[in-house]
XYZ file of C-alpha atoms in Angstrom:
509
model
C -29.258 11.858 -45.751
C -27.401 10.265 -48.682
C -26.791 6.518 -49.077
C -23.055 7.124 -48.445
C -23.859 8.927 -45.176
C -26.252 6.129 -44.141
C -23.582 3.519 -44.929
C -20.986 5.409 -42.861
C -23.441 5.733 -39.961
C -24.212 1.986 -40.000
C -20.506 1.169 -40.131
C -19.843 3.585 -37.279
C -22.568 1.998 -35.115
C -21.289 -1.482 -35.966
C -17.753 -0.444 -35.038
C -18.998 0.885 -31.702
C -20.812 -2.394 -30.998
C -17.722 -4.418 -31.902
C -15.574 -2.174 -29.695
C -18.012 -2.621 -26.816
C -18.043 -6.407 -27.274
C -14.253 -6.500 -27.340
C -14.149 -4.360 -24.196
C -16.605 -6.653 -22.380
C -14.601 -9.683 -23.488
C -11.427 -8.007 -22.210
C -13.061 -7.257 -18.850
C -14.331 -10.845 -18.560
C -10.878 -12.205 -19.365
C -9.313 -9.883 -16.776
C -11.701 -11.078 -14.063
C -11.163 -14.717 -14.940
C -7.405 -14.294 -15.103
C -7.003 -12.579 -11.731
C -4.890 -14.707 -9.452
C -5.271 -15.618 -5.839
C -2.450 -13.387 -4.577
C -2.467 -9.633 -5.081
C -1.719 -6.610 -2.918
C -4.851 -4.441 -2.918
C -4.058 -1.396 -0.866
C -5.282 2.127 -0.264
C -3.544 5.116 1.285
C -5.466 6.856 4.070
C -3.698 10.182 4.558
C -4.129 12.799 7.254
C -1.958 15.573 5.812
C -4.813 16.766 3.584
C -6.676 17.739 6.755
C -9.599 15.347 6.298
C -9.568 14.431 10.019
C -8.249 17.672 11.477
C -10.213 18.694 14.565
C -12.908 16.163 13.697
C -13.158 14.686 17.168
C -12.784 11.095 18.309
C -16.284 9.780 17.662
C -16.698 11.402 14.242
C -13.253 10.284 13.073
C -13.912 6.721 14.174
C -17.252 6.757 12.350
C -15.571 8.163 9.224
C -12.798 5.577 9.282
C -15.274 2.761 9.968
C -17.264 3.756 6.899
C -14.120 3.984 4.758
C -12.873 0.581 5.915
C -16.267 -1.051 5.361
C -16.504 0.325 1.829
C -12.908 -0.607 0.993
C -13.562 -4.122 2.285
C -16.568 -4.374 -0.045
C -14.344 -3.100 -2.863
C -11.933 -5.986 -2.209
C -9.054 -4.154 -0.495
C -6.773 -6.297 1.667
C -4.331 -3.673 2.984
C -4.500 -0.151 4.380
C -1.526 2.217 4.440
C -2.339 4.668 7.237
C -0.403 7.919 7.695
C 0.726 8.196 11.319
C 3.691 10.618 11.160
C 3.372 13.433 8.602
C 5.816 15.957 10.144
C 7.788 14.425 13.022
C 4.530 14.188 14.962
C 2.203 11.312 15.790
C -1.277 9.918 15.253
C -0.473 7.430 17.999
C 0.792 7.596 21.573
C 4.459 8.413 21.035
C 7.025 8.810 23.823
C 9.203 10.863 21.451
C 7.041 13.131 19.304
C 3.993 15.366 19.821
C 0.429 14.556 18.885
C -0.251 15.710 15.322
C -2.228 18.855 14.585
C -3.719 16.882 11.653
C -5.545 14.939 14.362
C -6.359 17.456 17.101
C -5.954 20.807 15.279
C -3.086 21.824 17.593
C 0.256 20.055 17.650
C 1.012 18.518 21.034
C -2.616 18.410 22.168
C -3.889 14.853 22.851
C -7.261 13.783 21.425
C -10.364 14.135 23.583
C -11.920 11.739 24.392
C -8.554 10.017 24.412
C -7.779 7.297 21.868
C -4.878 5.916 19.852
C -5.753 6.039 16.123
C -2.972 3.638 15.091
C -3.991 0.977 17.613
C -7.645 1.447 16.697
C -6.886 1.073 12.981
C -4.835 -2.088 13.554
C -7.744 -3.673 15.418
C -10.329 -2.611 12.832
C -8.240 -3.675 9.836
C -7.398 -7.065 11.309
C -11.094 -7.622 12.100
C -11.767 -7.226 8.373
C -8.908 -9.482 7.269
C -6.854 -6.470 6.086
C -3.206 -5.700 6.740
C -2.279 -2.395 8.364
C 0.914 -0.670 7.225
C 1.997 2.301 9.339
C 3.075 5.135 7.039
C 5.672 7.613 8.247
C 7.276 10.561 6.455
C 10.885 10.129 7.558
C 12.706 13.416 6.907
C 9.928 16.019 6.684
C 9.842 17.857 10.008
C 7.334 20.602 9.125
C 4.895 21.094 6.275
C 4.412 24.497 4.652
C 1.025 25.052 6.262
C 2.097 24.378 9.852
C 2.670 27.647 11.716
C 3.306 26.487 15.283
C 5.354 23.588 16.634
C 5.014 21.940 20.036
C 7.794 22.352 22.597
C 8.830 18.713 22.347
C 8.998 18.738 18.531
C 12.450 17.775 17.232
C 12.876 21.115 15.399
C 12.237 22.980 18.655
C 14.439 20.748 20.802
C 17.248 20.424 18.280
C 17.111 23.147 15.609
C 20.651 22.164 14.608
C 19.297 18.912 13.119
C 16.952 20.514 10.585
C 17.306 22.855 7.642
C 14.616 25.147 6.168
C 13.595 24.752 2.534
C 10.702 26.489 0.756
C 8.613 26.765 3.925
C 9.456 23.234 5.048
C 11.736 21.945 7.755
C 13.785 18.905 6.759
C 15.718 16.567 9.021
C 19.142 16.705 7.382
C 19.782 13.222 5.857
C 23.536 13.795 6.084
C 23.460 13.738 9.876
C 23.896 10.277 11.367
C 21.968 11.436 14.437
C 18.883 12.091 12.276
C 19.024 8.713 10.584
C 19.306 7.024 13.964
C 16.472 9.155 15.347
C 14.076 8.150 12.548
C 15.007 4.497 13.040
C 14.292 4.933 16.754
C 10.791 6.165 15.887
C 10.243 3.237 13.502
C 11.579 0.803 16.093
C 9.153 2.132 18.703
C 6.179 1.712 16.354
C 7.293 -1.754 15.251
C 7.948 -2.942 18.793
C 4.752 -1.660 20.446
C 2.154 -2.105 17.694
C 1.005 -5.190 15.809
C 1.582 -3.641 12.397
C 1.978 -5.706 9.225
C 4.180 -3.190 7.441
C 6.182 -0.004 7.894
C 5.793 2.317 4.903
C 7.592 5.460 3.764
C 6.814 7.621 0.753
C 8.821 9.869 -1.580
C 10.098 12.588 0.782
C 13.861 12.206 1.106
C 15.741 15.334 0.081
C 13.072 17.969 -0.681
C 11.357 18.361 -4.032
C 13.171 21.129 -5.947
C 11.639 24.600 -5.601
C 12.594 27.530 -7.791
C 15.065 29.846 -6.115
C 15.734 27.438 -3.228
C 19.057 25.720 -2.555
C 19.632 22.827 -0.161
C 21.936 24.386 2.468
C 24.424 21.541 2.803
C 27.423 22.719 0.730
C 29.573 23.430 3.800
C 28.610 20.075 5.282
C 29.676 18.339 2.085
C 33.015 20.142 2.010
C 33.643 19.363 5.674
C 32.881 15.643 5.429
C 32.524 14.430 1.845
C 33.108 10.777 2.859
C 35.314 10.373 -0.178
C 32.718 11.623 -2.686
C 33.648 14.324 -5.191
C 30.074 14.933 -6.372
C 27.502 16.318 -3.943
C 24.712 14.372 -5.657
C 26.504 11.050 -5.036
C 27.121 12.136 -1.451
C 23.427 12.912 -0.896
C 22.364 9.601 -2.469
C 24.764 7.767 -0.172
C 23.233 9.497 2.861
C 19.794 8.220 1.855
C 21.151 4.763 0.981
C 22.676 4.426 4.456
C 19.342 5.396 5.981
C 17.276 2.941 3.907
C 19.528 0.033 4.791
C 19.561 1.049 8.465
C 15.764 1.318 8.573
C 15.350 -2.067 6.881
C 17.693 -3.710 9.387
C 16.003 -1.969 12.325
C 12.595 -3.381 11.402
C 13.926 -6.843 10.538
C 15.796 -7.169 13.846
C 12.676 -6.398 15.901
C 9.924 -8.213 14.008
C 11.186 -10.092 10.933
C 7.675 -10.454 9.524
C 6.944 -6.700 9.333
C 7.263 -5.633 5.698
C 9.232 -2.515 4.822
C 7.784 -0.710 1.807
C 8.700 2.427 -0.120
C 6.508 4.481 -2.440
C 8.839 6.525 -4.653
C 8.031 9.207 -7.182
C 7.058 7.575 -10.478
C 10.156 8.429 -12.557
C 13.514 6.923 -11.618
C 15.560 8.603 -14.378
C 14.789 10.065 -17.786
C 16.538 8.790 -20.887
C 18.277 12.101 -21.400
C 19.992 11.581 -18.015
C 20.601 7.860 -18.501
C 20.368 6.782 -22.168
C 20.951 3.115 -21.286
C 18.490 2.630 -18.438
C 16.273 5.713 -18.196
C 12.608 5.782 -19.184
C 11.352 7.668 -22.236
C 9.975 10.436 -20.044
C 10.689 14.063 -19.206
C 10.046 14.891 -15.578
C 11.414 15.068 -12.052
C 13.740 12.167 -11.235
C 14.156 10.141 -8.039
C 17.843 9.620 -8.646
C 18.862 13.115 -9.692
C 16.545 15.488 -7.791
C 15.356 13.534 -4.729
C 18.634 11.611 -4.376
C 16.733 8.328 -4.004
C 18.408 5.369 -5.740
C 15.309 3.175 -5.538
C 16.522 0.479 -7.936
C 19.659 -0.004 -5.824
C 17.403 -0.608 -2.800
C 15.319 -3.113 -4.751
C 18.320 -5.001 -6.088
C 20.120 -5.055 -2.726
C 17.018 -6.277 -0.886
C 16.876 -3.231 1.393
C 13.114 -2.897 0.869
C 10.435 -5.592 0.837
C 8.063 -3.983 -1.653
C 8.035 -0.997 -3.975
C 5.030 1.168 -4.925
C 6.017 3.735 -7.589
C 3.486 6.552 -7.782
C 2.304 6.307 -11.393
C -0.307 9.005 -11.069
C -0.278 10.098 -14.714
C -2.622 9.046 -17.479
C -2.037 6.855 -20.513
C -0.779 9.242 -23.177
C 0.664 11.871 -20.833
C 3.246 13.775 -22.881
C 5.971 13.987 -20.241
C 5.272 10.836 -18.212
C 3.191 8.301 -20.123
C 1.609 5.734 -17.814
C 2.208 2.780 -20.160
C 5.868 3.685 -20.653
C 6.440 3.880 -16.910
C 4.513 0.668 -16.143
C 6.746 -1.216 -18.553
C 9.880 0.441 -17.175
C 9.155 -0.466 -13.538
C 8.048 -3.974 -14.539
C 11.468 -4.460 -16.142
C 13.790 -2.781 -13.625
C 12.108 -3.362 -10.240
C 11.372 -7.080 -10.472
C 13.678 -8.163 -7.621
C 11.081 -7.255 -5.024
C 7.250 -7.343 -5.079
C 6.062 -4.435 -7.209
C 2.729 -2.688 -6.664
C 1.502 0.299 -8.661
C 0.357 3.526 -7.021
C -2.838 4.523 -8.866
C -4.426 7.970 -8.841
C -8.167 7.294 -8.762
C -9.278 10.795 -9.760
C -6.899 11.153 -12.711
C -7.752 7.669 -13.937
C -11.463 8.414 -14.188
C -10.961 11.994 -15.401
C -9.066 10.955 -18.540
C -10.543 9.113 -21.508
C -9.125 5.839 -22.786
C -7.297 6.740 -26.036
C -8.687 3.611 -27.724
C -12.221 3.934 -26.317
C -12.864 7.677 -25.846
C -16.372 7.019 -24.492
C -14.925 5.557 -21.274
C -12.236 6.417 -18.744
C -8.876 4.694 -18.348
C -9.508 2.232 -15.535
C -10.062 -0.789 -17.787
C -6.981 -0.049 -19.874
C -4.784 0.424 -16.808
C -5.885 -2.784 -15.105
C -5.426 -4.655 -18.367
C -1.809 -3.496 -18.367
C -1.443 -4.673 -14.763
C -2.520 -8.145 -15.800
C -0.312 -8.263 -18.877
C 2.918 -7.361 -17.049
C 4.294 -10.348 -15.111
C 6.058 -8.477 -12.307
C 3.125 -6.301 -11.209
C 1.845 -7.869 -7.975
C -0.783 -5.361 -6.905
C -2.196 -1.865 -6.669
C -2.360 0.892 -4.058
C -5.074 3.526 -4.471
C -4.365 7.208 -4.098
C -6.326 7.944 -2.236
C -8.748 5.793 -0.205
C -11.522 8.391 0.044
C -11.687 8.795 -3.748
C -12.461 5.093 -4.124
C -14.883 5.185 -1.173
C -16.699 8.131 -2.758
C -16.958 6.002 -5.916
C -15.649 8.735 -8.221
C -16.189 7.671 -11.828
C -17.723 4.405 -10.594
C -14.222 3.304 -9.565
C -15.285 1.571 -6.344
C -18.167 -0.228 -8.032
C -15.864 -1.536 -10.755
C -13.431 -2.815 -8.133
C -16.065 -4.797 -6.264
C -17.898 -6.093 -9.325
C -14.895 -6.852 -11.526
C -11.231 -6.228 -10.731
C -11.280 -7.075 -7.025
C -14.460 -9.152 -7.092
C -12.831 -12.327 -5.771
C -10.802 -12.269 -2.534
C -7.002 -12.194 -2.681
C -4.208 -13.232 -0.350
C -1.056 -11.174 0.020
C 1.805 -11.811 -2.434
C 4.406 -14.234 -1.132
C 7.713 -12.897 0.202
C 9.970 -15.974 0.417
C 13.023 -13.741 0.942
C 11.575 -13.060 4.408
C 10.018 -16.458 5.100
C 8.583 -19.438 3.219
C 7.602 -21.629 6.175
C 3.985 -22.815 6.149
C 1.783 -23.338 9.205
C 0.356 -26.753 9.980
C -3.079 -28.091 9.111
C -6.066 -27.039 11.200
C -7.810 -29.867 13.013
C -11.191 -30.899 14.419
C -13.355 -29.233 11.757
C -16.900 -29.445 13.050
C -20.163 -27.674 12.172
C -22.158 -26.704 15.263
C -25.496 -24.976 15.790
C -25.094 -21.939 18.061
C -27.229 -18.992 19.085
C -25.485 -17.053 16.293
C -26.317 -19.648 13.626
C -24.680 -22.672 12.047
C -20.940 -22.315 12.645
C -17.905 -24.205 11.371
C -15.281 -24.486 14.104
C -11.699 -25.708 13.947
C -8.603 -25.888 16.094
C -5.468 -23.839 15.526
C -2.455 -25.907 14.416
C 0.441 -26.245 16.848
C 3.484 -24.068 16.224
C 7.077 -23.596 17.339
C 7.744 -19.970 16.324
C 6.222 -17.010 14.505
C 7.175 -18.683 11.228
C 4.630 -21.503 11.504
C 2.080 -19.847 13.796
C -1.357 -19.391 12.240
C -2.666 -15.831 12.393
C -5.465 -16.063 9.802
C -7.513 -18.694 8.049
C -8.936 -19.101 4.556
C -12.309 -20.800 4.097
C -13.235 -22.337 0.717
C -16.522 -23.796 -0.483
C -16.839 -26.409 -3.275
C -19.729 -28.342 -4.726
C -19.520 -31.902 -3.459
C -18.514 -33.376 -6.844
C -16.216 -30.515 -7.757
C -12.433 -31.036 -7.715
C -10.781 -29.164 -4.857
C -8.571 -26.408 -6.252
C -7.428 -23.926 -3.626
C -5.601 -21.926 -6.310
C -8.983 -20.718 -7.585
C -9.956 -17.584 -5.592
C -13.601 -17.804 -6.708
C -14.055 -20.528 -4.065
C -12.841 -18.376 -1.170
C -15.823 -17.502 1.012
C -13.935 -16.094 3.974
C -10.592 -14.857 5.291
C -10.702 -14.510 9.058
C -8.481 -14.283 12.121
C -11.055 -16.291 14.134
C -11.108 -20.128 14.324
C -14.735 -20.228 13.215
C -16.925 -19.282 10.257
C -20.657 -18.596 9.986
C -22.104 -21.026 7.434
C -24.803 -19.912 4.937
C -27.368 -22.510 5.995
C -30.424 -22.865 3.750
C -32.542 -26.011 4.128
C -29.957 -28.674 4.925
C -30.523 -30.544 1.657
C -27.443 -29.578 -0.359
C -24.041 -31.060 0.439
C -20.833 -29.035 0.063
C -17.168 -29.594 0.711
C -15.630 -26.991 3.002
C -11.871 -26.509 3.107
C -9.952 -24.506 5.703
C -6.276 -23.546 5.534
C -4.063 -21.589 7.923
C -1.940 -18.540 7.043
C 1.139 -17.340 8.886
C 2.383 -13.762 9.203
C 3.641 -13.720 5.604
C 0.443 -15.331 4.219
C 2.178 -18.645 3.565
C -0.639 -21.182 3.402
C -0.811 -24.536 5.164
C -2.277 -27.791 3.916
C -6.077 -27.975 3.473
C -8.393 -29.620 5.979
C -11.774 -30.802 4.561
C -15.279 -31.341 5.857
C -18.514 -32.317 4.078
C -21.403 -30.173 5.259
C -25.110 -30.065 4.368
C -26.450 -26.569 3.939
């Protein structure tokens, strides 16, 4: 080996060490900089068949394990698919039981249970929100071969159209829009959900050789539109506003969220406002004017599916992050992250590692990004590429409350009272009394427990001091020998995670 080669090798090793140090510094800064409020969600889908024919006990065990692991990872919200094809993973008076639950559409689970109700209970026990996820217009997936007698496509075939092996509830028909809102109203009214969530299935994704069969309908009733694309977009716009109003009129605190495809419009379609990308477009192919919904306040949060990697030729992740940060700032913005693709692709600047660090760094640098939703939950639970471990040890290490939504409500609950530590058969417990309330706006539904050293200034904006988020008016204290004094602080949260004033108690542990 020549001296020049040795010198290059030393420099290369030094550069690697410097890069590693910079990376570690970046990770440390990210952890320290993470705020107290962040949406940390995960999609649990059924349409991939992961629960199909599993049986009640096994499915409950599987979901329990997933929820426990996601809780350890730091998740605070679950988006659970309950209506993939005009069917139900809950007890519906309108639609048949899903085959993705029981293996045969229309057949109830045995032993009987209600997965949506069960998930609400289990998520709330863990301090997580539960958002019920419905696919509004898709009436049949490609793989479904048999429909139950009470399925909408069997009862009213005039309301659906076929497309590439799918059945689609025609968005142009007012009866369909009202029907979907009826389903959403039933779920919202009967279940204690925190959110109602829809994804990116409006008009169907384009398929080669397939044409949406609505030309005659457009000619018959164009509603004043001369372009069929504008007419289709208006049909979806009417539906989105109607669904928003339906939910708000029943339970104002239930959040309405949409998870659109990751590209709104390409620059070649819209030179002024499009992103520098080259792919399918919400506006032009799915007829979903998402930014209009954001700006008009017809949705409460937006989760664009940015499933691509940094450096993707047609849809670069960084380009799209910056685009959504700029154009979708009028409502809370969370990013849909593909776990598998993130860990499969190398960081362009640090080829020895995957892209998780770089992506979360971008989250922190963009002011309008308020959270993340993982596609999909099982990938994080399975810890692919160490993703789950990195969440719980770094990015989601400290607890987080939900982002504020003052456009729904900004009222805070009162202060808890009668803080008192008591020895019980279950250990040393801190008890308190729920604050009085006059309506849902100032009713406490959860509590945050903080711990501070006795001489430490009390700063409830620092999430590192949160030791518990619970829906119970008590907390198990970590008693040691009774010689060290701490200051405990408890605050109340209402339905929208607005936080009340702190109540304090000195306790020896």
